[in-house]
Amino acid sequence: MPRLESGAWSCSCAARARHAARPGEAAPKADAMQSPSPSAGRAEREASGGAATTWRQHLVQRSVVLFVVGAFMALVLNLLQIQRNVTLFPDEVIATLFSSAWWVPPCCGTAAAVVGLLYPCIDSHLGEPHKFKREWASVMRCIAVFVGINHASAKLDFANNVQLSLTLAALSLGLWWTFDRSRSGLGLGITIAFVATLITQFLVYNGVYQYTSPDFLYIRSWLPCIFFSGGVTVGNIGRQLAMVIIV
Amino acid sequence: MTLTEKLRERISRAFYNHGLLCASYPIPIILFTGLCILACCYPLLKLPLPGTGPVEFSTPVKDYFPPSPDVVSQQGDLSERPDWYVGAPVAYIQQIFVKATVSPWQKNFLAVDVFRSPLSRVFQLVEEIRNHALRDSSGVKSLEEVCLQVTDLLPGLKKLRNLLPEHGCLLLSPGNFWQNDRERFNADPDIIKTIHQHEPKALQTSATLKDLLFGLPGKYSGVNLYNRKRVVSYTVTLGLQRYDSRFLSSLRSRLKLLHPSPNCTLREDSIVHVHFKEEIGIAELIPLVTTYIILFAYIYFSTRKIDMVKSKWGLALAAVVTVLSSLLMSVGLCTLFGLTPTLNGGEIFPYLVVVIGLENVLVLTKSVVSTPVDLEVKLRIAQGLSNESWSIMKNMATELGIILIGYFTLVPAIQEFCLFAVVGLVSDFFLQMLFFTTVLSIDIRRMELADLNKRLPAEACLPPAKPASRSQRYERQPAVRPATPHTITLQPSSFRNLRLPKRLRVIYFFARTRLAQRLIMAGTVIWIGILVYTDPAGLRTYLTSQVTEQSPLGEAGLPPMPVPGGVLPAGDPKIDLSVFPSDPIQLSENQTQQREQQAGLEPLGRLETNQHSWAQGPEGRGNGQTELGTEAEVTWGAEDEEIWRKLSFRHWPSLFSYYNITLAKRYISILPAIPVTLYLNPQEALEVRHPQEANRYHPFLSSSGGKLNAEAQPDQTSSRLQGHRDVTLYKVAALGLASGILLVLLLFCLYRLLCPKNYGQNGLSHSRRRRGDLPCDDYGYSPPETEIVPLVLRGHLMDIECLASDGMLLVSCCLVGQIRVWDAQTGDCLTVIPKPRLRRDSSGIFDYQESWDHSPDGKTGLDDSFESSHQLKRMLSPPQPPLFCDQPDLTSLIDTNFSEQVKVAESEPRLRAVGGRQKEAGYDFSSLVGKVYEEHSTSNCMNFGGLSAPHGQAGFCVGGSTARSLGCGSEEGGCGGRRRSLGDESLSGFDKSSPLPSWGGDFESSVWSLDLQGNLIVAGRSNGKLEVWDAIEGTLRSSNDESQSGITALVFLNNRIVAARLNGSLDFFSLETHTSLNHLQFRGAPSRSSIPSSPLFSSSDVIVCQLTHTVSCAHQKPITALKAAAGRLVTGSQDHTLRVFRLEDSCCLFTLQGHSGAITAVYIDQTMVLASGGQDGAICLWDVLTGSKVSHMYAHRGDVTSLTCTTSCVISSGLDDVISIWDRSSGIKLYSIQQEMGCGSSLGVISDNLLVTGGQGCVSFWDIGYGDLLQTVYLGKSNESQPARQILVLENAAIVCNFGSELSLVYVPSVLEKLD
């Protein structure tokens, strides 16, 4: 049972990873997708080679940070999902930690990097820079709430799945309203949630994973909420990183 | 809309009033809030402490029946019964507690005998237990039926496979170490090794295998080689599936019969049920830890934003306290109203904090801080509160709304969370409004108080967001100047980074409290104590021997007391027992049990035979009786009560977890232990002894009587043992010594690290900054240096010797005795003294103007070499012509530069204009030059032109020979030097009026001291002449030459002049004008507000300088220092003493002795603080009122060159080029600043916490309180770097630095701009 829930989480990560990898299967293509982004292009146009290289450096820095954050969150939240099956032996901790497939944390990390880079890109593309609560304290708060949502989905005993899903949906929207409040954030979050859910459905349909009590086609119905809040959170981090490193 | 507006206004007014209230009564409000917090937290005391420790519950053995599995059937009769006490326990634990000893003990027994034979009996005992069966009417019931059947061990425990039972009863005993096989045990050469084989190497708190099998903590087992009591304890642990009282009681009575424990007092009346909570594994902790990390990051990022307050960290702490105590309050309140928390508190806590947040606190702080600074604190708080009231209320309403929505999810957990959050939010709001606001008001008030004294009256208190206004304020405004005294407001320290101050503070704290020394002392004492105590030959052994001789416990340590042989001791109950097993005496009254004789017979018989064989054994050897040692008696005491409690609380969970049985949220029942006492006779102990042990081990506590048993082990054995033991002891001692030394070294290093490195020594460690490097503070932090263009005052030909200022005017005097008066605001040269005696008309001026232009130029061009030799040249005697005759011929150079010079001069119109403005341009050049030329040719001194050194020589020429020759010579030298020095390299600031003055006959002596007040300059000359000059007119107003002794120091205060002379006498003059005395007096005191353009008395006034009093021999030796303040006059002399005079009547009040060298620096200020520094490098602080020495510091190597004080510090500089800052009250050196060479004495205090020091072509500003280097200002181009030799702080926030022959006027506002 818990194993399957963990599967759900892994799947969600996988979905995000897929979403990330979708525009191009390989990393160079992802880069190709990034580089024509308006801000990067402008920066290259405006500045000389030196500025471009520093821009690239910043890009790499940001993606590395986002990747690490994503992978770490994947591991931790994975644990959160499966932690009812705790054993007494320290040897097993490592096993639990890596109980899901090995590719889950890297995929989540990649997905986080892509989403986190995408958010500031879209902001600048739309020409409405994000001004709302731009500070690290707020970002930390956002992360904490995200972990809390995951915590709730893993640990709380709900009467039925619909209730759980509705609660989580409300929580996710509250997260967006509290920390984001931008149209682009909402749109991107919903897109991410939709695509990721689709991919998860696809994966489960093909038998890569199963869910303990699927109530929404093949997956749990709260999964889109998790995806949504995850997208918003990572986007928040990404925006803050972009602001810190560029400015 | 209007409703909203109205609401908004009302809220803001309410907040305003509330803020006023909070700021007015801070202490009562904080007390009230604290009481509220305590009251609300009071219900928390009833809550069980969180943790995973097991919970116990006991029921009486009598009528025990397992609780029914369903909760409903629990009646109210057992209300105290915990809610986990439902259903059958996982297992019943029955322990059989064995205590065994060998008795009587023989001297020659080995240490291993203490436990070998007792342990060997375990196999027999286990066998008895295993075979026990209850036979009653219903049939035979064996142990197999009631015991807990265990299956496989977990696969990960292969190494325990042979040690723990599998597929059978859970029966643990020490025999499991040998697979319950007695033969194995007998064949085991080293029992201890076997037992400790599986002990973990590292520190482990949970149950080890030894604990598991022994069933009691290892240290209680007595299985070691140093068991003095010689009692071995272990248990046989039995896990039971079902509770069968009859079976258990039969087992109990049988064991008691077989091995009676006569004096056992163990209570056997209750069963203890132990409930285990859910285990928290590491895996579960990781998400928890992550959430906490996120929480701390949140708090960190939030509190980092607190700024612009007095104590940032104090406020951050207050904020965190606010949030935490609001959480506690919410939990407490919820408990009070019957809402017991079911959620895991630790898990939801971070989320609660995040939901409640620190935002309001930060917003409040920011809002309050951004109110105008000059308002009253109360009003600031109130205003800040009311500004933010609307948003705070809005936020709170939003949060409450969200939480309310959450409440309607109808999920119990979320509802509970929301309930907590609502109460938490409300209590947080309450705390913010009452607690945090009040703390904030206190903080703000502290800040106000802190800089109240150095606060500018009006506009400096503007919020620091407007630096421009402040910098403009210090623009040069010659006409308008503020009437109030200038003080520099430094921003409070919290405005700047706290990096240095904190570290410094820690270090100072260590230094001040001498913490390191005390720690070292304490450590040493403790170490010595330990050493003495553990010394093998020392105190401890002595003590123990003393104690054991008297105490009954000391059988082991007692010398052997041989029992008379042959007779069995009648009083020995064991032997009686063995011989007469049914003797009722042995059975204590409470041991009424049905005897099962049949079962008991067999071992009894065995015992009997053993007894007999033992009884005969020693006899056979002949003198066995003498070996009879003392007899041990096994005692059962309170410490044996429920010995399982002393086990780790993880004992049972880990035992069951080996079989994959979890005890989480379940319980086990522990039945009262069955005591078993075993007495073993020596014969048995000898029998089970392993042959190797006899060789390896040595007699237990070998003593003199031990030789009987051991022919094979004669005395050498024991002596060898003794030697062996000695060696180990020595090893231990050596190890201890080594570690002690290491400790001392470590502490020493720590001490060196923590204490200020130069504690007690002068700036050794600060000298790492090399010359030419940027000045930096102790931590290598050098702030960005800036370069500003100071006003350079040029005109002096020689090094400037004396500087004086009254804030308006600046008077400088160079080596040649030329006095120049500058406007301290504009830098214009107002007057040159002495004036030419013959006034020429303007045409004459212009005739010579061009040529005179060059002389300062030439001098400045030569600055470098000039400076480099200036030290030298002071000591040189008047010039020796041969030295300079080899200089190149300068005659050819003379005329060529005149044409260029015109251009250069014209390229600087401003200066020219300034010069043109000067009125005093009368020069008698014709006669002067003519004379000079004559004398030049005669003295053949063309050497003046060449290098810079001649200038220095020239300075002394003045005094020695004729002044005129020098003047012209230097002029020529200037011209020549100018040519040679790359022509016109930025020779900007010089006046055309600057040339050599006319040398009157009365200027043959140099000026040694100078003072300025109003528009009067008082100059003391080396020939003892005192002159009073008009600063504006440049005329000599009065002079006095009654004494021939040179005036070394001068004080000009009001209309009183005090002159200290070389011969140690002190002259008091009074200055009177005949026509307008009151004018002069008026001019004297408020010199700051005077306006230079309007001299107060006309030149027609006759000023008379009258000698009023002479202290003929104030000192035995020349007076070197003279200062006056607060109606006192202090003189310091080379005769090592200071004297304090009253200024009015020249009465000597005190003679202060304490220095062991000549006094070189004296400081006295209005607060009657007197500091003096001497050639011995010492600084003394004196109380002027009583004449007592307050403190005495050894400050410098070499002379103390200058000394000044602020309200809290003493700042001194010495010949060692170190500036030291001392705490004034305690005399502890705070820190020191290594100066560049030659700049040692250049320092000035601008305000109470701003120090300025000079460097190579730069001045540095320091924060006195923290030793922070604030800014370094480079004066002019960086390549022309000369040391600033002297710094004078003017009262209009400017400083004057003396760079050789030029003065730089720097405005301090550049520092302030940077700080903003």
XYZ file of C-alpha atoms in Angstrom, chain B residues 61 64-66 92 94 132-136 138-147 238 240-252 271 671:
37
model
C -0.918 -10.076 40.351
C -5.078 -10.721 37.195
C -6.781 -11.462 33.984
C -5.884 -10.151 30.588
C 4.332 -11.883 29.250
C 8.905 -13.842 33.232
C 8.983 -27.988 34.351
C 5.478 -29.138 33.947
C 2.381 -28.578 35.898
C 0.538 -31.675 36.706
C -2.929 -31.204 37.906
C -6.599 -31.359 33.862
C -3.454 -33.063 32.848
C 0.101 -32.153 32.325
C 0.929 -28.699 31.189
C 4.415 -28.032 30.042
C 6.260 -24.861 29.335
C 5.986 -25.406 25.635
C 2.293 -24.796 25.811
C 2.386 -21.440 27.501
C 5.574 -19.970 26.180
C 11.038 -16.328 29.525
C 5.050 -16.351 27.594
C 2.214 -16.358 25.189
C -0.541 -16.811 27.674
C -0.895 -16.098 31.288
C -1.356 -19.219 33.240
C -1.261 -18.348 36.864
C -1.163 -21.886 38.096
C 1.671 -22.873 35.909
C 3.636 -19.830 36.826
C 3.082 -20.220 40.512
C 4.144 -23.789 40.367
C 7.290 -22.797 38.542
C 7.927 -20.124 41.059
C 2.402 -7.018 37.016
C 5.604 -10.492 35.647
